[in-house]
Tab-separated table of C-alpha atoms in Angstrom:
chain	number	residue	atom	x	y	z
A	1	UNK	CA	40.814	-28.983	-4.006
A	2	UNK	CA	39.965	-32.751	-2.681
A	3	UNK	CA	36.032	-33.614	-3.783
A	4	UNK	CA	33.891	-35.201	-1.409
A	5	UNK	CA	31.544	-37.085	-3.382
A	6	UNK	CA	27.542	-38.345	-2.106
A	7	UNK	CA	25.205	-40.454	-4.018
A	8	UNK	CA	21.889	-39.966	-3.523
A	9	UNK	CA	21.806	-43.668	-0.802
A	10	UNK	CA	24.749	-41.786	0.574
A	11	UNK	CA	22.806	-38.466	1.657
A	12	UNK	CA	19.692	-41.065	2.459
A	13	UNK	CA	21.938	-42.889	4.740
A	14	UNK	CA	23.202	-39.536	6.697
A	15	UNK	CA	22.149	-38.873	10.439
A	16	UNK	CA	19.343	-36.838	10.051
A	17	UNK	CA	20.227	-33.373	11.537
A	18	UNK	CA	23.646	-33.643	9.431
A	19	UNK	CA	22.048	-33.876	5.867
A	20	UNK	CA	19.462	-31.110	6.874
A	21	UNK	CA	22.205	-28.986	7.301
A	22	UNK	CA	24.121	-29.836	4.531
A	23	UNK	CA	21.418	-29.849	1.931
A	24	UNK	CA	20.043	-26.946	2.969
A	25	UNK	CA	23.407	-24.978	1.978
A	26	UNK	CA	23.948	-26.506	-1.474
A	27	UNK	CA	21.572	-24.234	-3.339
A	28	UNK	CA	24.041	-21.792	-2.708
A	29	UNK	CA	23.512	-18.356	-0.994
A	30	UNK	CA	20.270	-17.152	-0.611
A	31	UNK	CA	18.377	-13.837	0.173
A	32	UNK	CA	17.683	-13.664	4.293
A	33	UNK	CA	14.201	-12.082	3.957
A	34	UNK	CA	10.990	-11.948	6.861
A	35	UNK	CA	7.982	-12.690	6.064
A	36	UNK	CA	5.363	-10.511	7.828
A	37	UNK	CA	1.447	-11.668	8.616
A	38	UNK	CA	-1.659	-11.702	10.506
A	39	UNK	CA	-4.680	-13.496	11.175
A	40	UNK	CA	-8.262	-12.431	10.604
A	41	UNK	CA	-8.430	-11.095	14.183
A	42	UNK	CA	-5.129	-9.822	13.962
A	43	UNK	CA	-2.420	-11.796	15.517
A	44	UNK	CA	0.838	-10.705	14.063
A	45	UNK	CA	3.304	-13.298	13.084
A	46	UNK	CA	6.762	-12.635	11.571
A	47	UNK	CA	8.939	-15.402	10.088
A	48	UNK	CA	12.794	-15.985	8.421
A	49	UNK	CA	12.544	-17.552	5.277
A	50	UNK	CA	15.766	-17.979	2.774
A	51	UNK	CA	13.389	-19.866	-0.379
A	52	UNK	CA	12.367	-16.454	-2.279
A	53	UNK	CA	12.317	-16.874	-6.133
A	54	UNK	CA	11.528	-14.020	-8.747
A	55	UNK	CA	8.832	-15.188	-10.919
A	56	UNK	CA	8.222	-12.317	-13.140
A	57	UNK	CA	8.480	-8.421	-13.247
A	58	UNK	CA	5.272	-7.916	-15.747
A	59	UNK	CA	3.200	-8.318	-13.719
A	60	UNK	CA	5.190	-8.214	-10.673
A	61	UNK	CA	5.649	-11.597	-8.703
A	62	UNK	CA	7.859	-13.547	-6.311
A	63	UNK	CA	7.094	-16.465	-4.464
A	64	UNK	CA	8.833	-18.411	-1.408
A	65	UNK	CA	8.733	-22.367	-0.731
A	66	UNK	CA	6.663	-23.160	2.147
A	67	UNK	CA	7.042	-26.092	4.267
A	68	UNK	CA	4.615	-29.139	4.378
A	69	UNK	CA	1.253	-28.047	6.439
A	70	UNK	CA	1.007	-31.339	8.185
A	71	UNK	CA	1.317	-29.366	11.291
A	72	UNK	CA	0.290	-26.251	12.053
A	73	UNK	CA	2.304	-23.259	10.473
A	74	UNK	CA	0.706	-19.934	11.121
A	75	UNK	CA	2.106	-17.863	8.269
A	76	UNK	CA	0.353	-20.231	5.926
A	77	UNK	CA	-2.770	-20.066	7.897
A	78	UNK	CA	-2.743	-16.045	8.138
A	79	UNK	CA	-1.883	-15.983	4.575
A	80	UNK	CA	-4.732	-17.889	3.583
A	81	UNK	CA	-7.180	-16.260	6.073
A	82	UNK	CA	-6.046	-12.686	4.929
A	83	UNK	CA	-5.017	-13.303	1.521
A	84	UNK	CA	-1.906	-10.533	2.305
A	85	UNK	CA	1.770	-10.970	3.373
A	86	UNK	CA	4.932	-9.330	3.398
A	87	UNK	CA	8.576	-9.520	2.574
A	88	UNK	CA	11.144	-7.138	4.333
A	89	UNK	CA	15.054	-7.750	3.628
A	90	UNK	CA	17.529	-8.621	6.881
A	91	UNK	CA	19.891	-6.499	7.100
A	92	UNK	CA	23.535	-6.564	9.091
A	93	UNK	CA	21.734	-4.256	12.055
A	94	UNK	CA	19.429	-6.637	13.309
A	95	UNK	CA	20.076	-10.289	11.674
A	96	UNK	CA	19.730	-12.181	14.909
A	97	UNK	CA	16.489	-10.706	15.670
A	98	UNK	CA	15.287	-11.952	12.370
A	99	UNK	CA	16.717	-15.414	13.027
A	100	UNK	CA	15.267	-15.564	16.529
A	101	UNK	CA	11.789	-15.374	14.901
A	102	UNK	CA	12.376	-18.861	13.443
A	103	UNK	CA	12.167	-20.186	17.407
A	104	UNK	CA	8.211	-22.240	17.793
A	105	UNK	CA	6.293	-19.876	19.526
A	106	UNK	CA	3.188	-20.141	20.394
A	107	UNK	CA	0.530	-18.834	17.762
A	108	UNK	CA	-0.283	-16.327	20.557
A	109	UNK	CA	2.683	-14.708	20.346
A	110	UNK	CA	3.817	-12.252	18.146
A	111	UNK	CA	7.431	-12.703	16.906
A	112	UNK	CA	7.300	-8.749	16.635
A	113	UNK	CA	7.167	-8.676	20.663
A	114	UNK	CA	9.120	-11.796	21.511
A	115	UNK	CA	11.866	-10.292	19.027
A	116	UNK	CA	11.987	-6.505	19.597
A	117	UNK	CA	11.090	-5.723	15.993
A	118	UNK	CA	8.475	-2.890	14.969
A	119	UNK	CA	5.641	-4.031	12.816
A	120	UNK	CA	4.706	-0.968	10.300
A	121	UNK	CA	1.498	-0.501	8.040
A	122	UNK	CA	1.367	0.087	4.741
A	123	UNK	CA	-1.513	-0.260	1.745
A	124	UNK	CA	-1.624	-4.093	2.497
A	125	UNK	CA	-2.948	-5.819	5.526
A	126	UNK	CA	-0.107	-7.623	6.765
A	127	UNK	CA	2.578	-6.068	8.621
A	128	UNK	CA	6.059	-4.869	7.693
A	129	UNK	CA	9.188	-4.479	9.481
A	130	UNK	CA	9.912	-0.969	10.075
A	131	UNK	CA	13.700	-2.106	11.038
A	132	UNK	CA	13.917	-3.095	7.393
A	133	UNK	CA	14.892	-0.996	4.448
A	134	UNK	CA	13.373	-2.717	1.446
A	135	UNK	CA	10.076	-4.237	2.382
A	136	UNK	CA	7.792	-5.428	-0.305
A	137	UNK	CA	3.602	-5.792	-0.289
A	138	UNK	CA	1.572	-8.976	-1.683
A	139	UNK	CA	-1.494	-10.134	-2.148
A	140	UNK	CA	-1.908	-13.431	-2.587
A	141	UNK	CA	-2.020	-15.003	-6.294
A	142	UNK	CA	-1.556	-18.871	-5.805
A	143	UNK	CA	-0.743	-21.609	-3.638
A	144	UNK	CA	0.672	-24.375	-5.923
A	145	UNK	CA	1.611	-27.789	-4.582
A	146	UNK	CA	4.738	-30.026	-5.126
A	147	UNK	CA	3.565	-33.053	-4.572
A	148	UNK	CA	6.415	-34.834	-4.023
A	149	UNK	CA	7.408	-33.873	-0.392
A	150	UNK	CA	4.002	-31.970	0.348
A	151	UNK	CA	5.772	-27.969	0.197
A	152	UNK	CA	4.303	-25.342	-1.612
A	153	UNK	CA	4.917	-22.800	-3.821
A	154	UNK	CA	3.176	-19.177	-2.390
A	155	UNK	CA	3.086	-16.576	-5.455
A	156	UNK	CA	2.449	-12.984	-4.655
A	157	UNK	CA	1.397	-10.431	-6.518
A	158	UNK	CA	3.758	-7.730	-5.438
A	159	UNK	CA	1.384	-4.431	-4.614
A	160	UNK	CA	3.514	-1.971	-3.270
A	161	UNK	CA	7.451	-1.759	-2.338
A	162	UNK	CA	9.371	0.672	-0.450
A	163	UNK	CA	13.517	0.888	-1.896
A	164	UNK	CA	15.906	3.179	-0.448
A	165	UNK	CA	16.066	5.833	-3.228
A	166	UNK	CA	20.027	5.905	-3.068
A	167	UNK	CA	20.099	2.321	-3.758
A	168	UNK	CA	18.406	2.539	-7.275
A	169	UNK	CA	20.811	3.044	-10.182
A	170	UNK	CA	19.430	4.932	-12.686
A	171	UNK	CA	18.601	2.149	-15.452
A	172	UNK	CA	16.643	0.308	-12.227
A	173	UNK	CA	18.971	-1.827	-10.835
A	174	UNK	CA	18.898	-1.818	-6.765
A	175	UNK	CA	22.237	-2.196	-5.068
A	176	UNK	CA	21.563	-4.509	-2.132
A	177	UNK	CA	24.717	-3.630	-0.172
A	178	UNK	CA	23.195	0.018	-0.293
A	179	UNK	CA	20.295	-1.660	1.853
A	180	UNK	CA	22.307	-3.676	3.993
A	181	UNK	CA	20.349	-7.019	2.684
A	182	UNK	CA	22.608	-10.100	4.107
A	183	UNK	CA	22.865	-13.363	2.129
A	184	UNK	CA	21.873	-16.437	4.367
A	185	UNK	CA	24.300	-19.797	4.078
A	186	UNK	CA	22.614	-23.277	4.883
A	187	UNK	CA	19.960	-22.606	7.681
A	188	UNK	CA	21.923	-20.282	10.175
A	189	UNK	CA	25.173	-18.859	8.285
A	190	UNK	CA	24.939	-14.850	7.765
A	191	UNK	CA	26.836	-12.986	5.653
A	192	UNK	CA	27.420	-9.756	4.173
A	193	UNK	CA	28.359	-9.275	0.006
A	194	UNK	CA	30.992	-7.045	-1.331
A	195	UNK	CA	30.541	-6.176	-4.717
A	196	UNK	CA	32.625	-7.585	-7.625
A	197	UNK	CA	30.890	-5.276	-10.387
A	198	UNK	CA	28.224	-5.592	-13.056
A	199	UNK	CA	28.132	-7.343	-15.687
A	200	UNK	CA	27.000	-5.875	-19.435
A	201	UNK	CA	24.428	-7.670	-20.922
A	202	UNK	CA	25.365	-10.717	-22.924
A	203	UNK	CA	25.715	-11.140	-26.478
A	204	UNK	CA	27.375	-14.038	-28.986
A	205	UNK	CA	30.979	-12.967	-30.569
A	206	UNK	CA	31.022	-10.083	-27.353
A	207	UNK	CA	33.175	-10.978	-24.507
A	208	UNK	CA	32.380	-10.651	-21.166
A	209	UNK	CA	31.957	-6.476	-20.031
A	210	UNK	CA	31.706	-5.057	-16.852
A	211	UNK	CA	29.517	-2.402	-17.260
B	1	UNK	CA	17.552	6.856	5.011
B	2	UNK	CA	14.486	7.918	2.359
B	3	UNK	CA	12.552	5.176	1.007
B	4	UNK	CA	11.122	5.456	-2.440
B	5	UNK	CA	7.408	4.029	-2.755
B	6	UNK	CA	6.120	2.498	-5.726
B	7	UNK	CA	2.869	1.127	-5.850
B	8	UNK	CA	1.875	-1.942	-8.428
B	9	UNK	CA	0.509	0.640	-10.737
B	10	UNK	CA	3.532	2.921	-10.797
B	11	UNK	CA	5.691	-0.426	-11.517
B	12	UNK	CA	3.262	-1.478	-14.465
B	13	UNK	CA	3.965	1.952	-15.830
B	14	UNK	CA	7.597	2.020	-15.827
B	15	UNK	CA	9.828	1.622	-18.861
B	16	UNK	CA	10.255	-2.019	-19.728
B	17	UNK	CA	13.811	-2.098	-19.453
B	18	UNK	CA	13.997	-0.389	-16.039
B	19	UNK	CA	11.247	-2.456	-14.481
B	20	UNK	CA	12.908	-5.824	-15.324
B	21	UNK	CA	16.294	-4.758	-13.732
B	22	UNK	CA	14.968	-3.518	-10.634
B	23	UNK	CA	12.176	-6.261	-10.192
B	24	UNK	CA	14.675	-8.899	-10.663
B	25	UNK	CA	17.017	-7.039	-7.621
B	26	UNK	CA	14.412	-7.166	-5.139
B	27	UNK	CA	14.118	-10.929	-4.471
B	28	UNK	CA	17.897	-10.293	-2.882
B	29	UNK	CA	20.887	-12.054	-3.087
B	30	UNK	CA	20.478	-15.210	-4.916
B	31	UNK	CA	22.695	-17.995	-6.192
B	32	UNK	CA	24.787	-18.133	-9.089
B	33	UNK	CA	24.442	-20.920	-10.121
B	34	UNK	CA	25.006	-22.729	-13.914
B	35	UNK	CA	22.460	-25.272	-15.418
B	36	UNK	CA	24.297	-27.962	-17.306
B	37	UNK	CA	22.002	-29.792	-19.534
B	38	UNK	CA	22.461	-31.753	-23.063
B	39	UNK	CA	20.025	-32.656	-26.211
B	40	UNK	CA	19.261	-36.343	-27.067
B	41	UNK	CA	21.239	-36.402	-29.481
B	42	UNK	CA	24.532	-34.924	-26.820
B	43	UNK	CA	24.408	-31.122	-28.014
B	44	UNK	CA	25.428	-29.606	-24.490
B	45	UNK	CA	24.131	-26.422	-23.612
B	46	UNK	CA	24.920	-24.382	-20.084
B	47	UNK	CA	22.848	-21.644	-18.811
B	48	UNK	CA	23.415	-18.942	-15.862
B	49	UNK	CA	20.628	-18.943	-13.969
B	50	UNK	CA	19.761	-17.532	-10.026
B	51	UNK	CA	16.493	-19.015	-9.284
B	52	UNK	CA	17.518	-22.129	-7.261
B	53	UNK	CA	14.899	-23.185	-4.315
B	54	UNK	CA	15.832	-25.480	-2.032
B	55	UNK	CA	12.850	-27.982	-1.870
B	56	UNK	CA	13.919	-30.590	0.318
B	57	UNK	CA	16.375	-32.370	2.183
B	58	UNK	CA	14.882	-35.710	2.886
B	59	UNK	CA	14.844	-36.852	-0.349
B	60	UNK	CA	17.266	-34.324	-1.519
B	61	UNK	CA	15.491	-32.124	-3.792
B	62	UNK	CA	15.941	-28.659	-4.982
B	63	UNK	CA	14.379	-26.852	-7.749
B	64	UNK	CA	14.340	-23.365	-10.032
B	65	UNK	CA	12.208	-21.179	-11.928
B	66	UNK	CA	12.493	-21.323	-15.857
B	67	UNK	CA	11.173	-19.108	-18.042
B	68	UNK	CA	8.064	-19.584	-20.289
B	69	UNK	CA	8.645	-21.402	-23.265
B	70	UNK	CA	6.775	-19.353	-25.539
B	71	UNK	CA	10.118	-19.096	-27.341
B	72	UNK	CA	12.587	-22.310	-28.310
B	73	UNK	CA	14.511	-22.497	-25.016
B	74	UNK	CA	17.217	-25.066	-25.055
B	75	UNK	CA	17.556	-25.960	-21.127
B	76	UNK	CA	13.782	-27.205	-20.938
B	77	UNK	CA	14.067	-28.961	-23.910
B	78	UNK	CA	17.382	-30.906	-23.276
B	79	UNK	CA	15.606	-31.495	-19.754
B	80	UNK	CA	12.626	-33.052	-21.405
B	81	UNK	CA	14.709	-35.096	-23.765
B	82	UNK	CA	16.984	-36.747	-21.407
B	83	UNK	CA	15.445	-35.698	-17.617
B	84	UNK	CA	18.866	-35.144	-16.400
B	85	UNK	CA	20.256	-31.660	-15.315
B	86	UNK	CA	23.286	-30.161	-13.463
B	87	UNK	CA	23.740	-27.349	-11.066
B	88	UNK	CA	27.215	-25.814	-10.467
B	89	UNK	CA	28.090	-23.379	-8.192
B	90	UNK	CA	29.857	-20.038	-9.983
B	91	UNK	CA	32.515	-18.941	-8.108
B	92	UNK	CA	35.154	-15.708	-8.374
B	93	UNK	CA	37.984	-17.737	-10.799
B	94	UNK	CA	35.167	-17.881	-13.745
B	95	UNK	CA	32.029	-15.733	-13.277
B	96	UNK	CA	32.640	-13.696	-16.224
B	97	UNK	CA	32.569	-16.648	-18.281
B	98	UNK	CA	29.379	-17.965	-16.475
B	99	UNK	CA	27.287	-14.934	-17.056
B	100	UNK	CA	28.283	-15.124	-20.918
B	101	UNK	CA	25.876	-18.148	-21.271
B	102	UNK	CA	23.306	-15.980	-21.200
B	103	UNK	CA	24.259	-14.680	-24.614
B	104	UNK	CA	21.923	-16.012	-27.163
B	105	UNK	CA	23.442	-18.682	-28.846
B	106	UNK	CA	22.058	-21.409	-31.159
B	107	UNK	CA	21.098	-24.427	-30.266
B	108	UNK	CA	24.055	-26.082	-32.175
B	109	UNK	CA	26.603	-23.747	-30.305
B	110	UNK	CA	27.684	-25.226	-27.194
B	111	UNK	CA	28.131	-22.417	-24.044
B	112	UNK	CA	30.703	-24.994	-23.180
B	113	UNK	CA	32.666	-24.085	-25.978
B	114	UNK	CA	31.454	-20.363	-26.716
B	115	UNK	CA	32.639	-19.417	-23.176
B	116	UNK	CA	35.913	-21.773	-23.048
B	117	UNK	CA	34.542	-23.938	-19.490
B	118	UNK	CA	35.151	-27.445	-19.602
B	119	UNK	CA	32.345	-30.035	-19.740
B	120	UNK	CA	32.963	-33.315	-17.193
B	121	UNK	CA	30.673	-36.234	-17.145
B	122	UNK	CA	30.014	-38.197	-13.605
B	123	UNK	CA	27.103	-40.694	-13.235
B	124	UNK	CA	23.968	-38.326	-14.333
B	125	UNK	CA	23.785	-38.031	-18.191
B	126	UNK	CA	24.111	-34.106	-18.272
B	127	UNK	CA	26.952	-32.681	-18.224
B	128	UNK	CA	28.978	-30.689	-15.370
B	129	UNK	CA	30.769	-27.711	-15.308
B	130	UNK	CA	34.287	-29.178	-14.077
B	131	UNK	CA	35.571	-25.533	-12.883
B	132	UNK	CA	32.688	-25.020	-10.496
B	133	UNK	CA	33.951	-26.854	-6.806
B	134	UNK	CA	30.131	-27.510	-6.173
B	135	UNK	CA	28.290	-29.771	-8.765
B	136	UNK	CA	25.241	-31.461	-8.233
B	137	UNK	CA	23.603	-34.021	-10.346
B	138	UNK	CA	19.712	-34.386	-10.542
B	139	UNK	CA	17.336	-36.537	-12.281
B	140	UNK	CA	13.974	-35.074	-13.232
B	141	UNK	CA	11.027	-35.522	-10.602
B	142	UNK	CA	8.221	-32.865	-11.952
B	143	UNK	CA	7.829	-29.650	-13.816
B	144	UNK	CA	5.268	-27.832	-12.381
B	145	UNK	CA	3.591	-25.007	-14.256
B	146	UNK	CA	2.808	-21.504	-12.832
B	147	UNK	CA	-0.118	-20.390	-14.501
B	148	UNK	CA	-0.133	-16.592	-13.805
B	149	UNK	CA	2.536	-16.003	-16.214
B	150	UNK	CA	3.800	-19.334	-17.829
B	151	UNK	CA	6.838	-20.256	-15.711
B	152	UNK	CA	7.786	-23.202	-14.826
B	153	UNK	CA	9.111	-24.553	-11.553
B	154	UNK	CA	12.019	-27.686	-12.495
B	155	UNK	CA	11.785	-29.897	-9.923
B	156	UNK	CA	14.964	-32.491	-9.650
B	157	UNK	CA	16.416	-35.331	-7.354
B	158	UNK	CA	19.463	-34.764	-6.319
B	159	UNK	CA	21.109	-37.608	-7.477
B	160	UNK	CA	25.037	-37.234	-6.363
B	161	UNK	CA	26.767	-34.351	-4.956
B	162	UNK	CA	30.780	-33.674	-5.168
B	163	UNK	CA	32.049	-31.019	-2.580
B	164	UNK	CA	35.369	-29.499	-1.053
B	165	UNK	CA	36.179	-31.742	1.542
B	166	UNK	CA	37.502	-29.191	3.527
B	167	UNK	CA	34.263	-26.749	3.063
B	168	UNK	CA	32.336	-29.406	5.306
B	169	UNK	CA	31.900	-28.849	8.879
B	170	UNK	CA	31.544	-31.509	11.287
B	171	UNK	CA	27.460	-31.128	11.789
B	172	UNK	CA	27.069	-30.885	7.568
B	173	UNK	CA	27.289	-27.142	7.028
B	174	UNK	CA	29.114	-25.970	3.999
B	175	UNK	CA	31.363	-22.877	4.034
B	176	UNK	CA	30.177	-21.484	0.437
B	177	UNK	CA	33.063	-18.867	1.198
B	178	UNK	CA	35.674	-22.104	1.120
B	179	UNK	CA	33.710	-23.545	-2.627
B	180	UNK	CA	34.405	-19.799	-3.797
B	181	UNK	CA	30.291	-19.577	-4.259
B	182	UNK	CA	29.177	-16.094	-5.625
B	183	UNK	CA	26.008	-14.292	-4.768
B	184	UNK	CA	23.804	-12.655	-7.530
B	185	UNK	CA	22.277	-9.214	-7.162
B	186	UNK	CA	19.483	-9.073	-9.566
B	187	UNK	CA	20.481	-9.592	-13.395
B	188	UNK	CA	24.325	-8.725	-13.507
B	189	UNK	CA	25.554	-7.757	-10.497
B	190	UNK	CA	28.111	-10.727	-8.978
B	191	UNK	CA	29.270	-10.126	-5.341
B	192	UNK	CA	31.331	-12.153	-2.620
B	193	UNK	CA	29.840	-12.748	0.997
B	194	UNK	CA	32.030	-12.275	3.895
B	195	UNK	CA	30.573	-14.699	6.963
B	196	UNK	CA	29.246	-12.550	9.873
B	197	UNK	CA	28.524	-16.301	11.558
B	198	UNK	CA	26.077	-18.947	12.047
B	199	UNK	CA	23.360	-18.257	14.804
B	200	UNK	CA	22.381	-21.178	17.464
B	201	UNK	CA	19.299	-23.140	16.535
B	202	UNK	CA	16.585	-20.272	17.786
B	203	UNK	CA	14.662	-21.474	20.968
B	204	UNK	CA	11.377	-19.083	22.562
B	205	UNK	CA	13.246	-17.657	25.685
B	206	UNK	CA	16.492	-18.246	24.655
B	207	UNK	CA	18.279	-14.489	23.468
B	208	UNK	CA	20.021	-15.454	19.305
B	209	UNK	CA	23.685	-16.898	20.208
B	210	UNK	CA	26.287	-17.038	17.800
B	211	UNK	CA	27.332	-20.507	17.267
């Protein structure tokens, strides 16, 4: 297959919207995931967000990437006012819903109204999405900066999660096709994954198992 | 369909084993990706890894979550000795091999060699994974700690970029279905995304529109 090949003054020198775009999809699929908030007098805000990283299982922690602050971004303000924010997996039944929430609206408006999705209470503060089926509690741990283009990174100490329990194989892996979680493409591309198998964990002078 | 609650305590108390495969599913799909990397002295060394953030676009930037280095670990090393790293997409023709890098080889064994992909050298100093049909070259802008548990977030500019020509479309979106790009769930579990479409850039009073 024919290469296209960019140096780095090559991607500087693209029209603007174009290299957005086409960064954006070279780190490869990514999970499509809603963050859920609220402010201190309980505005609720819900927001698509593709940048979710596992940091560790003991303790439990993820994080996302948040974009610079240099103008106003309400899930960064509610999460620092409240301390308490949610993840909740997109799924196939109501993926343009979740993307719709990525529209500016006003900080007035909830994305749960404007969007038609149900906010949902558990043992945190911020709100899930009842339309989702794996939706995951955090307070917040950190707020690390990356200086060099002014994002951060927002760690979360994961307090409580709610799995479909026919989705959890018995040694604890979670099959995310059992939960209908999509895999996001570039900024707007949705897709769902069919599974090619597991693999058996690795060792040296082993080949390559499925399990 | 019946959700299964855990709390942060019930997670703390669950068998090691368990809690690292199912902690490690619920970030959802995430990229397979391979990190090419080589020692000063030009031991190379490739390493499966699915914790790829995109960071920015404008400079191209993207970044991942490495481990703590409590133990030798031979990607952050060869990063610190030479600042250069790779990033190739795994696709369907080779994951088997990809996920074998995670085998526990000696520093003086190349994965290149232990898992029979080819090494190919363009203008960054690590070395590339010539199977993958998405390979990105970065040079190394910051390594952030993350204090709560000793990770490290890898920060890199993306230095060139080589691409299927025919995966591009004409506003810079890439079709990761046309490079063959896999999706991850959790540890082991490889999958293949079908496109369910890209979704209109979301305006307040403007119903989601498929593109």
């Amino acid at each position: 297959m024919e290469a296209q090949h960019y140096s780095h003054e090559d991607i500087l020198g693209l029209d603007q919207r174009f290299r957005n775009a086409f960064i954006n999809c070279l780190s490869g699929f990514k999970s499509a995931t809603l963050v859920g908030t609220q402010s201190a007098d309980g505005l609720t805000n819900l927001a698509i967000i593709s940048s979710i990283v596992h940091i560790g299982a003991n303790p439990p922690m993820q994080g996302f990437i948040h974009r610079p602050t240099s103008v106003e971004k309400h899930t960064f303000m509610n999460i620092e006012e409240t301390g308490s924010f949610t993840l909740n997996h997109v799924s196939k039944a109501f993926f343009p819903q979740a993307h719709q929430t990525s529209a500016r609206y006003d900080r007035e408006v909830s994305e749960f109204e404007a969007t038609g999705l149900t906010p949902w209470y558990g043992a945190v503060s911020a709100p899930y999405v009842e339309e989702s089926l794996i939706k995951m509690g955090f307070s917040l741990q950190d707020i690390i900066p990356i200086p060099i283009n002014g994002t951060w990174l927002i760690v979360g100490k994961l307090e409580e999660v709610f799995v479909p329990s026919t989705a959890i194989a018995s040694d604890g892996w979670v099959d995310l096709t059992a939960s209908g979680t999509l895999a996001v493409n570039g900024l707007d591309g949705y897709g769902e994954v069919t599974s090619l198998g597991r693999l058996a964990y690795a060792k040296p002078d082993v080949p390559p198992t499925f399990v």
